[in-house]
XYZ file of C-alpha atoms in Angstrom:
748
model
C 22.256 -166.386 72.693
C 23.872 -166.314 69.251
C 20.843 -168.138 67.824
C 18.444 -165.568 69.311
C 20.563 -162.731 67.936
C 20.578 -164.309 64.489
C 16.798 -164.805 64.526
C 16.300 -161.204 65.611
C 18.566 -160.000 62.808
C 16.687 -162.076 60.190
C 13.323 -160.812 61.494
C 14.554 -157.226 61.298
C 15.718 -157.803 57.711
C 12.307 -159.262 56.789
C 10.436 -156.306 58.300
C 12.748 -153.849 56.527
C 12.281 -155.619 53.171
C 8.503 -155.639 53.609
C 8.422 -151.942 54.395
C 10.682 -151.100 51.467
C 8.471 -152.905 48.932
C 5.175 -151.462 50.239
C 4.316 -148.170 48.548
C 3.850 -145.365 51.082
C 0.249 -144.141 51.206
C -0.552 -140.613 50.193
C -1.077 -138.335 53.203
C -3.979 -135.961 52.592
C -3.469 -132.316 53.531
C -7.234 -131.660 53.450
C -9.499 -134.122 55.211
C -13.191 -133.344 55.925
C -15.703 -136.006 56.983
C -19.219 -134.786 57.798
C -22.016 -137.054 58.964
C -24.736 -134.575 58.131
C -27.630 -134.400 60.580
C -26.111 -136.908 63.010
C -26.430 -136.271 66.718
C -22.755 -136.817 67.525
C -19.443 -137.891 66.024
C -19.266 -141.503 64.894
C -16.646 -143.903 63.545
C -17.143 -145.888 60.358
C -16.053 -149.418 59.480
C -12.604 -148.142 58.422
C -12.037 -146.435 61.809
C -12.403 -142.972 60.307
C -14.119 -140.396 62.493
C -17.124 -138.569 61.017
C -18.153 -135.365 62.784
C -21.666 -133.976 62.692
C -21.999 -130.896 60.481
C -23.139 -128.756 63.427
C -19.707 -129.317 64.970
C -18.408 -126.818 62.376
C -20.767 -123.814 62.419
C -18.573 -121.973 59.911
C -19.514 -124.583 57.301
C -23.239 -123.844 57.681
C -25.349 -120.862 56.599
C -26.299 -118.537 59.427
C -30.004 -119.410 59.132
C -29.530 -123.169 58.822
C -31.965 -123.909 61.687
C -34.855 -122.210 59.860
C -34.234 -123.663 56.377
C -33.273 -127.206 57.328
C -33.814 -129.914 59.873
C -32.196 -133.191 60.865
C -33.726 -136.649 60.816
C -32.893 -140.337 61.085
C -33.989 -142.831 58.469
C -37.025 -144.872 59.416
C -35.678 -147.740 57.284
C -32.413 -149.236 58.518
C -31.329 -151.616 55.767
C -28.699 -154.026 57.161
C -26.873 -154.128 53.799
C -26.075 -150.397 54.059
C -23.089 -149.127 56.039
C -24.311 -147.391 59.157
C -21.897 -144.446 58.799
C -22.531 -142.091 57.124
C -25.816 -143.369 55.643
C -28.239 -144.293 58.420
C -27.074 -142.276 61.439
C -28.613 -139.025 60.232
C -29.537 -136.719 57.371
C -29.656 -132.991 56.758
C -33.112 -132.211 55.260
C -33.265 -128.904 53.336
C -36.536 -127.177 52.478
C -34.909 -124.315 50.577
C -31.532 -123.489 49.064
C -28.760 -124.491 51.444
C -25.013 -123.799 51.008
C -22.091 -125.404 52.804
C -18.951 -123.232 52.661
C -15.583 -124.932 53.021
C -12.190 -123.206 53.187
C -9.628 -125.563 51.711
C -6.084 -125.393 50.383
C -5.962 -124.536 46.648
C -5.583 -127.582 44.438
C -7.467 -130.643 43.268
C -9.733 -132.482 45.687
C -12.027 -135.482 45.874
C -15.590 -134.497 46.730
C -17.759 -137.450 47.770
C -21.478 -137.157 48.502
C -23.459 -139.866 50.279
C -27.245 -140.339 49.972
C -29.550 -142.884 51.600
C -33.047 -142.488 50.102
C -35.377 -143.544 52.894
C -38.494 -142.197 54.505
C -37.586 -139.633 57.132
C -40.000 -138.240 59.692
C -42.528 -136.229 57.655
C -40.568 -136.617 54.413
C -41.403 -139.171 51.711
C -38.378 -140.563 49.881
C -40.171 -140.368 46.511
C -40.768 -136.630 46.873
C -37.116 -135.587 47.025
C -35.819 -133.867 43.873
C -32.946 -131.401 44.040
C -29.864 -129.951 42.360
C -26.299 -129.698 43.649
C -23.643 -127.214 42.541
C -20.001 -126.856 43.537
C -18.876 -123.290 42.841
C -19.612 -122.835 39.101
C -20.158 -126.549 38.401
C -23.513 -128.334 38.227
C -23.049 -131.773 39.740
C -26.686 -132.893 39.945
C -29.895 -131.475 38.472
C -33.416 -132.435 39.610
C -31.741 -135.474 41.128
C -33.795 -138.226 42.760
C -31.827 -140.638 44.914
C -34.970 -142.759 45.172
C -35.257 -143.228 41.400
C -31.515 -143.849 41.163
C -31.547 -146.771 43.614
C -34.821 -148.064 42.124
C -32.971 -148.575 38.840
C -30.080 -150.467 40.478
C -29.442 -153.216 42.993
C -28.018 -150.852 45.608
C -29.837 -149.169 48.471
C -27.547 -146.132 48.710
C -25.910 -143.642 46.346
C -22.308 -142.413 46.452
C -21.116 -139.732 44.044
C -17.407 -138.992 43.630
C -16.068 -135.897 41.862
C -12.617 -134.508 41.121
C -12.696 -130.703 41.430
C -10.075 -127.994 41.424
C -10.291 -125.265 44.076
C -8.669 -122.001 43.012
C -6.647 -119.494 45.008
C -9.777 -118.137 46.768
C -9.615 -121.340 48.831
C -13.406 -121.529 48.948
C -15.645 -124.418 47.958
C -19.353 -123.574 48.031
C -21.546 -126.667 47.926
C -25.180 -125.686 47.296
C -28.256 -127.921 47.553
C -31.376 -126.520 45.820
C -34.700 -128.385 46.202
C -36.938 -128.560 43.144
C -40.376 -126.902 43.475
C -42.624 -128.587 46.064
C -39.791 -130.893 47.053
C -36.849 -131.149 49.426
C -33.109 -131.883 49.336
C -31.109 -134.058 51.666
C -27.595 -135.388 52.210
C -26.221 -137.931 54.653
C -22.490 -137.501 54.253
C -19.911 -135.142 52.722
C -16.261 -136.071 52.274
C -13.518 -133.749 51.036
C -10.044 -135.151 50.482
C -6.986 -133.603 48.853
C -5.021 -135.524 46.228
C -1.572 -135.314 44.637
C -1.060 -132.511 42.144
C -1.690 -133.514 38.534
C -2.978 -136.982 39.416
C -5.940 -136.665 37.045
C -5.844 -133.069 35.770
C -2.657 -132.635 33.765
C -3.161 -130.922 30.396
C -3.411 -132.465 26.940
C -4.777 -135.996 26.623
C -5.013 -138.113 23.474
C -8.491 -137.935 21.906
C -9.541 -141.286 20.439
C -10.126 -141.185 16.689
C -8.669 -137.677 16.412
C -5.236 -136.196 15.836
C -5.907 -133.188 18.082
C -5.555 -133.660 21.870
C -8.194 -132.855 24.492
C -7.091 -130.430 27.201
C -7.989 -131.272 30.808
C -7.204 -128.189 32.876
C -8.104 -126.661 36.231
C -11.553 -125.634 34.986
C -12.369 -129.283 34.199
C -14.323 -131.364 36.683
C -14.524 -135.144 36.626
C -17.182 -137.522 37.905
C -15.958 -141.015 38.718
C -18.110 -143.659 37.024
C -16.002 -146.837 37.147
C -12.805 -147.781 38.978
C -11.892 -151.404 38.319
C -9.250 -153.872 39.448
C -9.179 -155.723 36.124
C -8.915 -159.488 36.482
C -8.792 -159.192 40.269
C -11.109 -158.904 43.219
C -12.725 -156.006 45.076
C -10.211 -153.625 46.686
C -11.638 -151.673 49.627
C -10.931 -148.068 50.507
C -8.401 -148.946 53.217
C -6.369 -150.956 50.689
C -5.979 -147.882 48.467
C -2.913 -145.651 48.557
C -4.271 -143.145 51.052
C -7.108 -141.586 49.010
C -9.752 -144.133 50.068
C -10.691 -145.023 46.532
C -12.659 -148.242 45.969
C -11.656 -150.597 43.144
C -14.388 -152.967 41.978
C -13.969 -156.181 40.017
C -14.471 -155.894 36.252
C -16.414 -159.177 35.993
C -19.723 -157.403 35.343
C -18.352 -155.550 32.316
C -16.105 -158.007 30.489
C -17.641 -159.477 27.330
C -17.371 -163.214 26.675
C -15.117 -165.771 28.279
C -12.066 -165.500 26.023
C -9.651 -164.438 28.732
C -7.306 -165.519 31.485
C -6.643 -163.746 34.793
C -2.980 -164.198 35.801
C -2.256 -163.281 39.437
C 1.227 -162.598 40.780
C 0.345 -161.345 44.263
C 3.906 -161.721 45.539
C 5.464 -159.884 42.576
C 7.707 -156.935 43.405
C 6.453 -153.831 41.593
C 8.838 -150.943 40.936
C 7.124 -147.565 40.909
C 8.719 -144.608 39.101
C 8.425 -140.804 39.144
C 6.233 -141.148 36.041
C 3.992 -143.617 37.888
C 4.317 -142.841 41.619
C 3.338 -145.310 44.312
C 0.050 -143.496 45.013
C -1.202 -143.917 41.408
C -2.885 -147.250 42.175
C -2.397 -149.935 44.835
C 0.055 -152.734 44.119
C -2.727 -155.334 43.938
C -4.084 -153.583 40.827
C -0.796 -154.082 39.004
C -0.178 -157.673 40.178
C -3.525 -158.881 38.812
C -4.582 -158.656 35.186
C -6.793 -159.936 32.415
C -5.169 -161.384 29.303
C -6.451 -163.198 26.218
C -7.094 -166.912 26.140
C -5.530 -168.783 23.236
C -8.693 -168.950 21.125
C -9.887 -165.401 21.756
C -9.639 -162.663 19.109
C -9.233 -159.962 21.759
C -10.394 -158.495 25.072
C -13.628 -156.508 25.266
C -15.526 -154.635 27.947
C -18.852 -152.757 27.674
C -19.821 -149.748 29.791
C -23.135 -147.863 29.818
C -22.317 -144.156 29.379
C -24.580 -141.142 28.946
C -24.549 -139.453 25.560
C -23.394 -135.892 25.012
C -20.242 -135.946 27.152
C -16.523 -136.531 26.808
C -15.067 -139.298 28.992
C -11.580 -139.894 30.345
C -10.424 -143.522 30.199
C -7.350 -144.268 32.322
C -5.837 -147.671 31.522
C -3.359 -149.157 34.007
C -0.715 -151.591 32.714
C 2.107 -153.650 34.165
C 3.805 -156.587 32.476
C 4.072 -159.121 35.301
C 4.263 -162.416 33.406
C 7.761 -163.965 33.225
C 7.572 -164.606 29.481
C 6.949 -160.958 28.566
C 10.066 -158.906 29.316
C 11.194 -157.361 26.044
C 9.843 -154.755 23.624
C 7.496 -156.329 21.058
C 6.953 -159.432 23.188
C 3.351 -158.271 23.524
C 1.863 -155.537 21.348
C -1.799 -154.718 20.777
C -4.207 -152.026 19.631
C -6.697 -150.125 21.800
C -10.128 -149.052 20.587
C -12.690 -147.109 22.635
C -16.211 -146.615 21.346
C -15.212 -147.965 17.905
C -12.537 -145.263 17.673
C -8.843 -146.059 17.557
C -7.022 -144.855 20.664
C -3.702 -146.672 20.161
C -2.501 -148.705 17.186
C 0.666 -150.103 18.794
C 0.461 -150.473 22.565
C 3.633 -151.976 24.029
C 3.703 -151.881 27.840
C 7.413 -152.734 28.125
C 8.258 -149.882 25.764
C 6.045 -147.447 27.680
C 7.238 -148.412 31.167
C 10.854 -149.081 30.119
C 11.029 -152.323 32.035
C 9.466 -155.476 33.426
C 7.105 -155.203 36.386
C 7.159 -151.425 36.158
C 3.626 -149.956 36.159
C 2.443 -147.336 33.697
C -0.897 -145.773 32.839
C -2.276 -144.210 29.674
C -5.076 -141.657 29.414
C -7.511 -141.361 26.502
C -10.553 -139.150 25.991
C -13.526 -140.362 23.957
C -16.535 -138.392 22.781
C -19.868 -140.165 23.263
C -21.909 -138.215 20.750
C -25.356 -136.818 21.377
C -28.084 -139.432 21.374
C -30.989 -140.086 23.686
C -30.162 -141.833 26.944
C -27.277 -144.216 27.515
C -24.996 -145.967 25.072
C -22.935 -149.088 25.590
C -19.359 -148.027 24.886
C -16.875 -150.814 24.149
C -13.227 -150.915 25.199
C -11.462 -153.387 22.903
C -7.864 -154.628 22.958
C -6.711 -156.572 19.870
C -3.330 -158.298 19.477
C -0.746 -157.170 16.961
C 0.006 -160.133 14.643
C 3.642 -159.044 14.421
C 4.377 -159.315 18.152
C 6.034 -162.377 19.683
C 3.006 -163.189 21.845
C -0.196 -162.308 20.041
C -2.010 -161.261 23.159
C -3.244 -158.220 25.112
C -3.249 -157.248 28.793
C -5.013 -154.800 31.098
C -4.489 -154.423 34.864
C -6.748 -151.575 35.920
C -9.267 -149.113 34.539
C -10.792 -145.808 35.631
C -13.527 -144.010 33.699
C -14.533 -140.401 34.409
C -17.183 -138.169 32.894
C -15.941 -134.662 32.012
C -18.101 -131.580 32.429
C -19.544 -129.996 29.293
C -18.940 -126.432 28.109
C -21.570 -125.143 30.563
C -19.856 -126.720 33.560
C -22.536 -129.418 33.759
C -22.060 -133.023 34.871
C -25.688 -133.878 35.564
C -27.796 -136.385 33.643
C -31.530 -137.184 33.797
C -32.843 -139.576 36.403
C -33.261 -143.206 35.330
C -36.490 -143.764 33.425
C -39.477 -145.185 35.267
C -42.212 -146.587 33.008
C -45.891 -146.507 33.851
C -48.918 -148.239 32.307
C -50.320 -144.873 31.290
C -47.926 -143.217 28.864
C -49.806 -139.938 28.602
C -47.471 -136.962 29.031
C -48.043 -134.747 32.043
C -49.919 -131.506 31.561
C -47.353 -128.741 31.986
C -50.100 -126.189 32.581
C -51.322 -128.029 35.640
C -49.498 -126.801 38.704
C -50.274 -130.031 40.497
C -48.891 -132.314 37.773
C -45.575 -132.865 39.570
C -47.306 -133.919 42.758
C -49.540 -136.271 40.765
C -46.476 -137.884 39.181
C -44.828 -138.229 42.586
C -47.979 -139.841 43.960
C -47.990 -142.341 41.112
C -44.289 -143.109 41.607
C -44.889 -143.702 45.302
C -47.934 -145.894 44.688
C -46.175 -148.012 42.080
C -43.041 -148.364 44.188
C -45.075 -149.389 47.249
C -47.054 -151.900 45.205
C -43.891 -153.484 43.820
C -42.214 -153.682 47.221
C -44.998 -155.717 48.890
C -46.383 -159.227 48.577
C -49.986 -159.548 47.383
C -52.425 -162.412 47.926
C -55.812 -163.243 46.427
C -57.407 -165.909 48.559
C -54.581 -168.332 49.299
C -52.689 -167.586 46.097
C -49.693 -165.260 45.965
C -49.873 -162.802 43.088
C -46.959 -161.561 40.975
C -47.023 -157.807 40.394
C -44.951 -156.126 37.688
C -44.824 -152.761 35.935
C -46.771 -152.920 32.665
C -44.646 -151.180 30.061
C -46.414 -150.493 26.733
C -44.868 -152.430 23.863
C -44.162 -149.283 21.906
C -42.126 -147.884 24.811
C -39.997 -151.009 24.979
C -38.819 -150.604 21.416
C -35.564 -148.750 21.100
C -35.815 -145.606 18.969
C -34.533 -145.962 15.451
C -30.917 -144.861 15.164
C -29.330 -143.542 12.026
C -26.524 -145.692 10.672
C -23.082 -144.097 10.539
C -21.095 -147.249 9.742
C -20.599 -149.094 6.454
C -19.222 -152.475 5.462
C -17.122 -152.712 2.292
C -16.305 -155.988 0.500
C -14.461 -157.099 -2.661
C -11.597 -154.686 -2.002
C -8.733 -155.546 -4.393
C -5.426 -156.524 -2.736
C -3.674 -153.561 -4.385
C -5.772 -151.019 -2.446
C -3.937 -149.646 0.590
C -5.530 -148.263 3.749
C -4.584 -144.719 2.696
C -6.286 -145.198 -0.694
C -9.302 -146.734 1.019
C -9.605 -143.765 3.387
C -8.961 -141.196 0.679
C -11.739 -142.527 -1.525
C -14.452 -142.382 1.157
C -13.331 -139.122 2.812
C -15.057 -137.205 0.033
C -18.380 -138.228 1.573
C -17.643 -136.742 4.999
C -15.528 -136.899 8.150
C -14.330 -140.404 9.050
C -14.087 -141.148 12.774
C -12.868 -144.728 12.483
C -11.562 -147.042 9.768
C -10.634 -150.709 10.029
C -9.332 -153.181 7.428
C -8.856 -156.663 8.956
C -5.445 -158.092 8.148
C -4.640 -161.564 6.859
C -1.792 -162.941 9.059
C -0.558 -165.258 6.312
C -0.192 -162.615 3.576
C 0.260 -159.515 5.808
C -2.234 -157.777 3.518
C -5.882 -156.981 4.126
C -8.639 -159.558 3.834
C -10.654 -157.810 1.138
C -13.100 -156.198 3.551
C -13.237 -153.027 5.605
C -15.384 -151.008 7.984
C -15.763 -147.223 8.052
C -17.546 -145.084 10.646
C -18.584 -141.567 9.631
C -19.277 -138.646 11.912
C -22.719 -138.150 10.328
C -25.372 -140.520 9.032
C -25.879 -138.224 6.026
C -22.511 -139.361 4.669
C -23.763 -142.939 4.574
C -26.995 -141.883 2.884
C -25.045 -140.017 0.183
C -22.600 -142.801 -0.651
C -25.334 -145.441 -0.769
C -26.775 -143.628 -3.802
C -23.553 -144.167 -5.782
C -21.720 -147.130 -7.250
C -18.123 -147.475 -6.142
C -14.926 -148.597 -7.827
C -11.507 -149.069 -6.238
C -8.348 -150.427 -7.823
C -10.130 -150.994 -11.108
C -12.821 -153.213 -9.537
C -16.371 -152.589 -8.389
C -16.635 -152.904 -4.606
C -19.637 -153.902 -2.499
C -20.860 -151.308 0.017
C -23.638 -151.809 2.534
C -24.822 -150.225 5.745
C -23.481 -151.930 8.863
C -26.861 -152.058 10.536
C -26.683 -152.982 14.229
C -28.509 -155.947 15.653
C -32.104 -156.554 14.533
C -32.282 -153.526 12.267
C -33.312 -154.444 8.719
C -33.955 -158.047 9.757
C -36.370 -159.564 7.280
C -37.986 -162.957 7.867
C -37.254 -165.413 5.085
C -40.141 -167.676 4.156
C -38.670 -170.382 1.978
C -41.030 -172.529 -0.014
C -39.905 -176.029 -0.888
C -36.983 -175.872 -3.287
C -36.196 -179.466 -4.019
C -34.562 -180.154 -0.712
C -36.736 -178.423 1.812
C -35.697 -175.516 4.025
C -33.913 -174.728 7.222
C -36.466 -172.314 8.543
C -35.417 -169.400 10.708
C -31.736 -170.149 10.311
C -31.866 -168.987 6.703
C -32.986 -165.625 8.023
C -30.183 -165.809 10.544
C -27.587 -166.432 7.861
C -28.985 -163.688 5.667
C -28.769 -161.218 8.508
C -25.355 -162.213 9.792
C -23.887 -162.317 6.302
C -25.141 -158.847 5.387
C -24.715 -157.209 8.759
C -21.801 -159.017 10.335
C -19.939 -155.744 10.487
C -20.717 -155.129 14.152
C -20.473 -158.653 15.466
C -17.999 -161.486 15.699
C -16.574 -162.829 12.410
C -19.206 -164.257 10.057
C -19.157 -165.418 6.454
C -17.316 -162.272 5.418
C -14.394 -163.421 7.513
C -14.210 -166.826 5.805
C -12.780 -166.535 2.273
C -15.275 -167.822 -0.269
C -16.213 -167.485 -3.887
C -18.943 -165.088 -2.851
C -16.411 -162.255 -2.917
C -13.949 -163.782 -5.338
C -11.256 -164.771 -2.834
C -10.632 -168.459 -3.283
C -11.629 -171.050 -0.710
C -11.849 -174.726 -0.017
C -12.556 -177.507 -2.438
C -15.623 -177.282 -4.591
C -15.763 -173.526 -4.253
C -16.806 -173.701 -0.602
C -15.190 -171.805 2.260
C -12.175 -173.276 3.956
C -12.970 -175.344 6.973
C -13.755 -173.410 10.153
C -15.347 -173.983 13.539
C -18.937 -174.307 14.611
C -19.633 -170.601 14.417
C -21.658 -169.069 17.229
C -24.722 -171.326 17.263
C -25.340 -174.839 18.584
C -28.201 -177.299 18.259
C -29.329 -178.938 21.520
C -31.116 -182.274 21.092
C -32.698 -184.798 23.474
C -33.934 -181.863 25.558
C -36.164 -183.001 28.475
C -39.667 -181.575 28.594
C -39.095 -179.880 31.945
C -36.212 -177.831 30.508
C -37.080 -174.209 29.692
C -35.375 -171.517 27.662
C -34.180 -170.000 30.932
C -32.602 -173.330 31.922
C -30.641 -173.340 28.655
C -29.684 -169.690 29.046
C -28.389 -170.175 32.579
C -26.570 -173.440 31.832
C -24.809 -172.362 28.638
C -24.220 -168.876 30.031
C -21.422 -170.418 32.091
C -19.433 -170.952 28.893
C -19.950 -167.554 27.250
C -22.389 -164.686 26.813
C -25.640 -165.979 25.303
C -27.385 -163.806 22.722
C -30.440 -165.920 22.003
C -32.160 -169.150 23.044
C -34.955 -170.680 20.985
C -36.933 -173.804 21.920
C -39.703 -174.537 19.355
C -43.102 -175.351 20.828
C -44.966 -178.503 19.845
C -48.200 -177.522 18.029
C -49.835 -180.906 18.672
C -49.417 -181.158 22.432
C -48.302 -179.012 25.377
C -44.566 -178.485 25.711
C -41.691 -178.095 23.304
C -40.362 -180.252 20.459
C -37.446 -181.731 22.396
C -34.706 -179.572 20.901
C -33.497 -175.990 20.832
C -30.886 -173.570 19.542
C -28.421 -171.435 21.511
C -26.558 -168.497 19.970
C -23.387 -167.232 21.648
C -21.944 -163.733 21.339
C -18.399 -164.884 20.601
C -16.749 -167.299 18.223
C -15.021 -170.280 19.806
C -17.571 -170.811 22.569
C -19.641 -173.260 20.511
C -16.499 -175.260 19.759
C -15.648 -175.515 23.448
C -19.195 -176.519 24.340
C -19.189 -179.287 21.721
C -16.072 -180.950 23.193
C -17.692 -182.096 26.448
C -20.876 -183.880 27.597
C -23.717 -181.808 29.008
C -26.543 -182.577 31.394
C -29.605 -180.361 31.755
C -32.373 -181.046 34.288
C -30.801 -184.435 35.032
C -30.747 -185.596 31.397
C -27.778 -185.794 29.069
C -28.412 -183.678 25.979
C -26.883 -183.949 22.517
C -24.903 -181.030 21.069
C -24.287 -180.477 17.386
C -23.410 -177.673 15.001
C -26.401 -175.635 13.872
C -25.226 -175.667 10.269
C -27.521 -173.897 7.793
C -28.744 -175.987 4.906
C -27.257 -173.703 2.272
C -23.747 -174.149 3.695
C -23.859 -177.885 4.207
C -22.713 -179.165 0.837
C -23.311 -179.278 -2.866
C -26.920 -180.500 -2.757
C -30.040 -179.893 -0.760
C -30.489 -183.494 0.331
C -28.154 -184.694 3.034
C -29.256 -188.292 2.742
C -28.552 -188.387 -0.998
C -25.160 -186.661 -0.920
C -22.170 -189.006 -1.312
C -19.427 -188.719 1.305
C -17.120 -185.784 0.644
C -13.634 -186.540 -0.682
C -12.026 -184.710 2.196
C -13.187 -182.800 5.298
C -11.895 -179.589 3.745
C -14.483 -179.795 1.004
C -16.970 -178.355 3.431
C -16.068 -175.486 5.674
C -17.051 -172.448 7.577
C -19.821 -174.215 9.483
C -18.538 -177.653 10.299
C -19.287 -179.578 7.135
C -22.491 -181.217 5.956
C -25.080 -181.159 8.707
C -26.494 -184.493 9.693
C -30.261 -184.630 9.565
C -31.482 -184.016 13.083
C -34.364 -186.468 12.637
C -31.886 -189.224 11.733
C -29.551 -188.333 14.601
C -32.018 -188.052 17.412
C -34.911 -190.124 16.052
C -38.597 -189.495 16.360
C -38.355 -185.719 16.610
C -40.181 -185.099 13.344
C -38.123 -182.056 12.327
C -38.904 -182.109 8.631
C -42.516 -181.241 9.423
C -41.313 -177.709 10.223
C -38.586 -177.357 7.658
C -35.610 -178.386 9.767
C -34.825 -181.603 7.924
C -35.571 -183.202 4.588
C -38.182 -181.639 2.529
C -40.504 -181.202 -0.265
C -43.078 -180.626 2.469
C -44.611 -177.536 3.946
C -42.746 -174.204 3.929
C -40.392 -173.503 6.793
C -41.580 -171.439 9.696
C -39.694 -168.161 9.957
C -40.632 -167.727 13.580
C -40.112 -164.083 14.529
C -39.254 -165.114 18.087
C -36.074 -166.587 16.729
C -34.046 -163.454 16.245
C -30.586 -163.793 14.763
C -29.144 -161.319 17.265
């Protein structure tokens, strides 16, 4: 009996401890779930009950039967949740307004769309706008085009909206001319006061804050459990938010993902238990030892301000004190935080905290990839960075608008529609439908299956030219401070971001810097002048992104032959390394008067970002190389030269990675592609290999440090891998024909 009593007591203690460490979910005071157009109430996969909209006549306009109808999707995709997507839809032929009476305060508004063919209604012909009180949520929206541009079959839109003291939320659907509107589900859920809308927020790259008030509406774009797995709506804190994995957005492989699932998290009044589920704070992404930082990329529409909410919690046992881990935060190349110290912010170990930042994605056409970058502070005990969770919201513009254009859909005929033709919109819709139907079916000619693709004109595939707003500055004297550097260039215009890489050994700068101006005209003006700082002439050049200003280099024989396209690569990366991973500018050399290794060459470094792949089997393709080496890091370019004398390739190729350090890791292990072991070597450019142009004739170096930056003198590939005949195309010894600057081999 005593044993049973003791066991019962221990079990009770365990249950009590479990309850005490589990954050209580938020209990919504407003909870509306409408399965629009459904025949009866239904329950979803989370056991939530969805009522049909006709169950609440007060929500509907008085004439709803004459201006709308209900229908069930003719396509029941098994990958789509049945409720609220496929059980019914409200089809609206003219303006239709739902009126909800809700408690004043901030709410989640979630809209659910399943673009399918409904009885008498073609999915490609639906274009409509949606407003919520004075806010424009969607404009000329096509759910069909939206899913056509993604891998999903359904669309969910989530908004954060404040309802004022009138207690009325009017949700209006307005079909575009000769079209119709539809909705499958509407969800309204209250949230804690000031969870997202709470006044002044730090504006990245600016000293003035950005005010988020009750007139501000937010659209949720990304909600990520960083370093962890998918967190479903029932695992949230009572607001049924979904937290996706960040794997699709992280750049490179220079990270670790520590998990402490059993860690006890202590919430505070500053970070209440409903802020984010515990699993978000017990998982994280941190830097690997060789990585220069943590980076994520997010496609965002231009012309809006965005709220970035970063969730932090120091959960690792070795990081418990202030300055154990300190790092900077940059969003969209604009400094958001110079000294981020989670322990200092949260005032303790395993105490969660979040930080909000607003960033302006300036007006350009279409989407931009906006980078979130965390870089370690060299003065902290552990030179590392951490992030546990991330939420990104779009903020409405000054007109109360959150809408963006539909995803682009290219056609073989790029003639613009005739605006004077009243039937032009129906013609476009017919073309969209025809193309979509053609792409969705299999086609055969005789017994052969045909492959059908959209033919996009080459000129439409080229990205529009963008004006450069960033410059690279070299040969900066050590005496020049960051304040002096900024003060000199501010006379040319407003500076939105400035960065001078630091040298950890000297604590000073490395003689280079990057400046981003608000306007491209500032760059144009300063490029017309010569510049002097600290009594020395400095080098200034445009930091041109990617392939911009790439010029093929055609090197005739110069005593030792040429290294073909790689010379163009080195020219481009050396001049325009400002936007990429460290290049020659980041390796001290005599080129900018900053010392170096023996013989005037750079100090020894790694393999850079490029590798040479030899002994490549004939059945291996560029896609095989891209997929295989993509497991080690993000691949920028793969080039396999074709054999001009016979079908197939030359038996070797080049792979360029996005990040430094990946090539070094790849070189340390054997590799097998298509069942054959391949040889890996540094793709060292000829000009950086040593003091002469002839590798065979060069005597052995006195020490490994005599050659640096790119792994020392490159061994002739023909000698290494035999019978590959590289010198015929300028890859080995020379005096022969000029090297081929193949334009397919882009440096970026």
